[in-house]
Amino acid sequence: MQVIKTKQLKPLAGMTLQELQEVSSQLGMPKFVAKQLADWIYVKRVSSFDDMLNISKANRQKLAERFKVGLYGPESAQHSADGTVKYLFAAGDDKSIESVYIPDDDRATLCISSQKGCRMNCYFCMTGRQGYHGNLTANQIVNQILSVPESSQLTNVVFMGMGEPLDNPDEVLKVIEILTAPWGLAWSPKRITVSTVGVKPALKQLVETTQVHIAVSVHNAIAQERGSMMPIEKVYPIKEVLEMLGEYDFAHQRRLSLEYIMWQWFNDDIKHAEALREIIPNEHVRVNLIRYHMIPGVPKLRTSSDERMAQFRDYLNGHGITCTIRRSRGEDISAACGMLAGKVKDLAKKDNSKNNNTTK
């Protein structure tokens, strides 16, 4: 049987203004068409060239022959009792990724993914336990922001979904440029937070080339214990990562926060609070304590009690470090911290079940 190859059209959504100018040049169009394209895609958010009425019909035809707008909606949505919504997006190679919309009074935050799976292999994270299946393109990342039904209502974006953003720095930085540039969404960088386990070289680049907020996943300040849960500790020790961040200015509007998931009897006593305090570089760093959300295949971990979390928080606050307990959102639809998995979640459950049966 003869296989007919269909022509692959390259998406324009996810391109910078410079890249759109290169497209215009390739197709023999005036340079100003690039700004028109950026306006239609990032401001007006149209999904068809036919809607770009200030671009000539001939030029729209040229574009359609080689490119597509590249905006597409989610495949499905799950709604939590607390108002959180989890969206599933196709990501190619028969894989999917998830984004989480979190409304909260006058804030509307979208938690977005940057990879299919993750290669950081953190023991307690559903995404990490499913393995790594590839980086998302700038198109696949920015599409999450532009294509959720609440897109026009968003006040904040956090790179805290599936994947390690700084394991995909080129595409993440491109999306940040699109979000903040005057020809793009023209957002203040203070509306954007990038979360990382501490990929030091890319983190240094992010801090020096953008003004976005930084959130570092610490979870344990004792090196040996952190290394047993987070392999990245053996490559980029968290103490060295925070020493580097201490060299930059987070004293004003830009925020540096530390994320700390709390497990009962593992990292939630005063000894661990003291260890965390010792590696915090200055008083401008904030600490967010996070309840652990159970995932399949990790039966030994339990979240800390409210009492132990409060004691941990009060110790840090008493030593001049701003510390709060973050309220969990979307746990009933597996949309809380560490629970995102996309379609391969079912496969991960099967694999974990097989492993559990083998060890009995």
PDB file of C-alpha atoms in Angstrom, residues 54 92 105 135 205 273 278 297 312 317 325 345 358:
ATOM      1  CA  ASN A  54      -5.231  43.638   7.228  1.00  0.00           C
ATOM      2  CA  GLY A  92       2.619  14.802  19.679  1.00  0.00           C
ATOM      3  CA  ASP A 105     -10.246  36.129  44.169  1.00  0.00           C
ATOM      4  CA  ASN A 135      10.839  18.878  25.353  1.00  0.00           C
ATOM      5  CA  GLN A 205      21.000  32.568  32.562  1.00  0.00           C
ATOM      6  CA  ALA A 273      13.900  23.876  59.684  1.00  0.00           C
ATOM      7  CA  GLU A 278      21.239  27.925  57.334  1.00  0.00           C
ATOM      8  CA  GLY A 297       3.567   3.671  43.804  1.00  0.00           C
ATOM      9  CA  PHE A 312       8.054  24.519  61.062  1.00  0.00           C
ATOM     10  CA  ASN A 317       9.101  33.236  60.898  1.00  0.00           C
ATOM     11  CA  ILE A 325       1.702  27.289  54.249  1.00  0.00           C
ATOM     12  CA  LYS A 345      -0.625   8.440  33.957  1.00  0.00           C
ATOM     13  CA  THR A 358       6.536  -8.348  42.073  1.00  0.00           C
TER      14      THR A 358
END
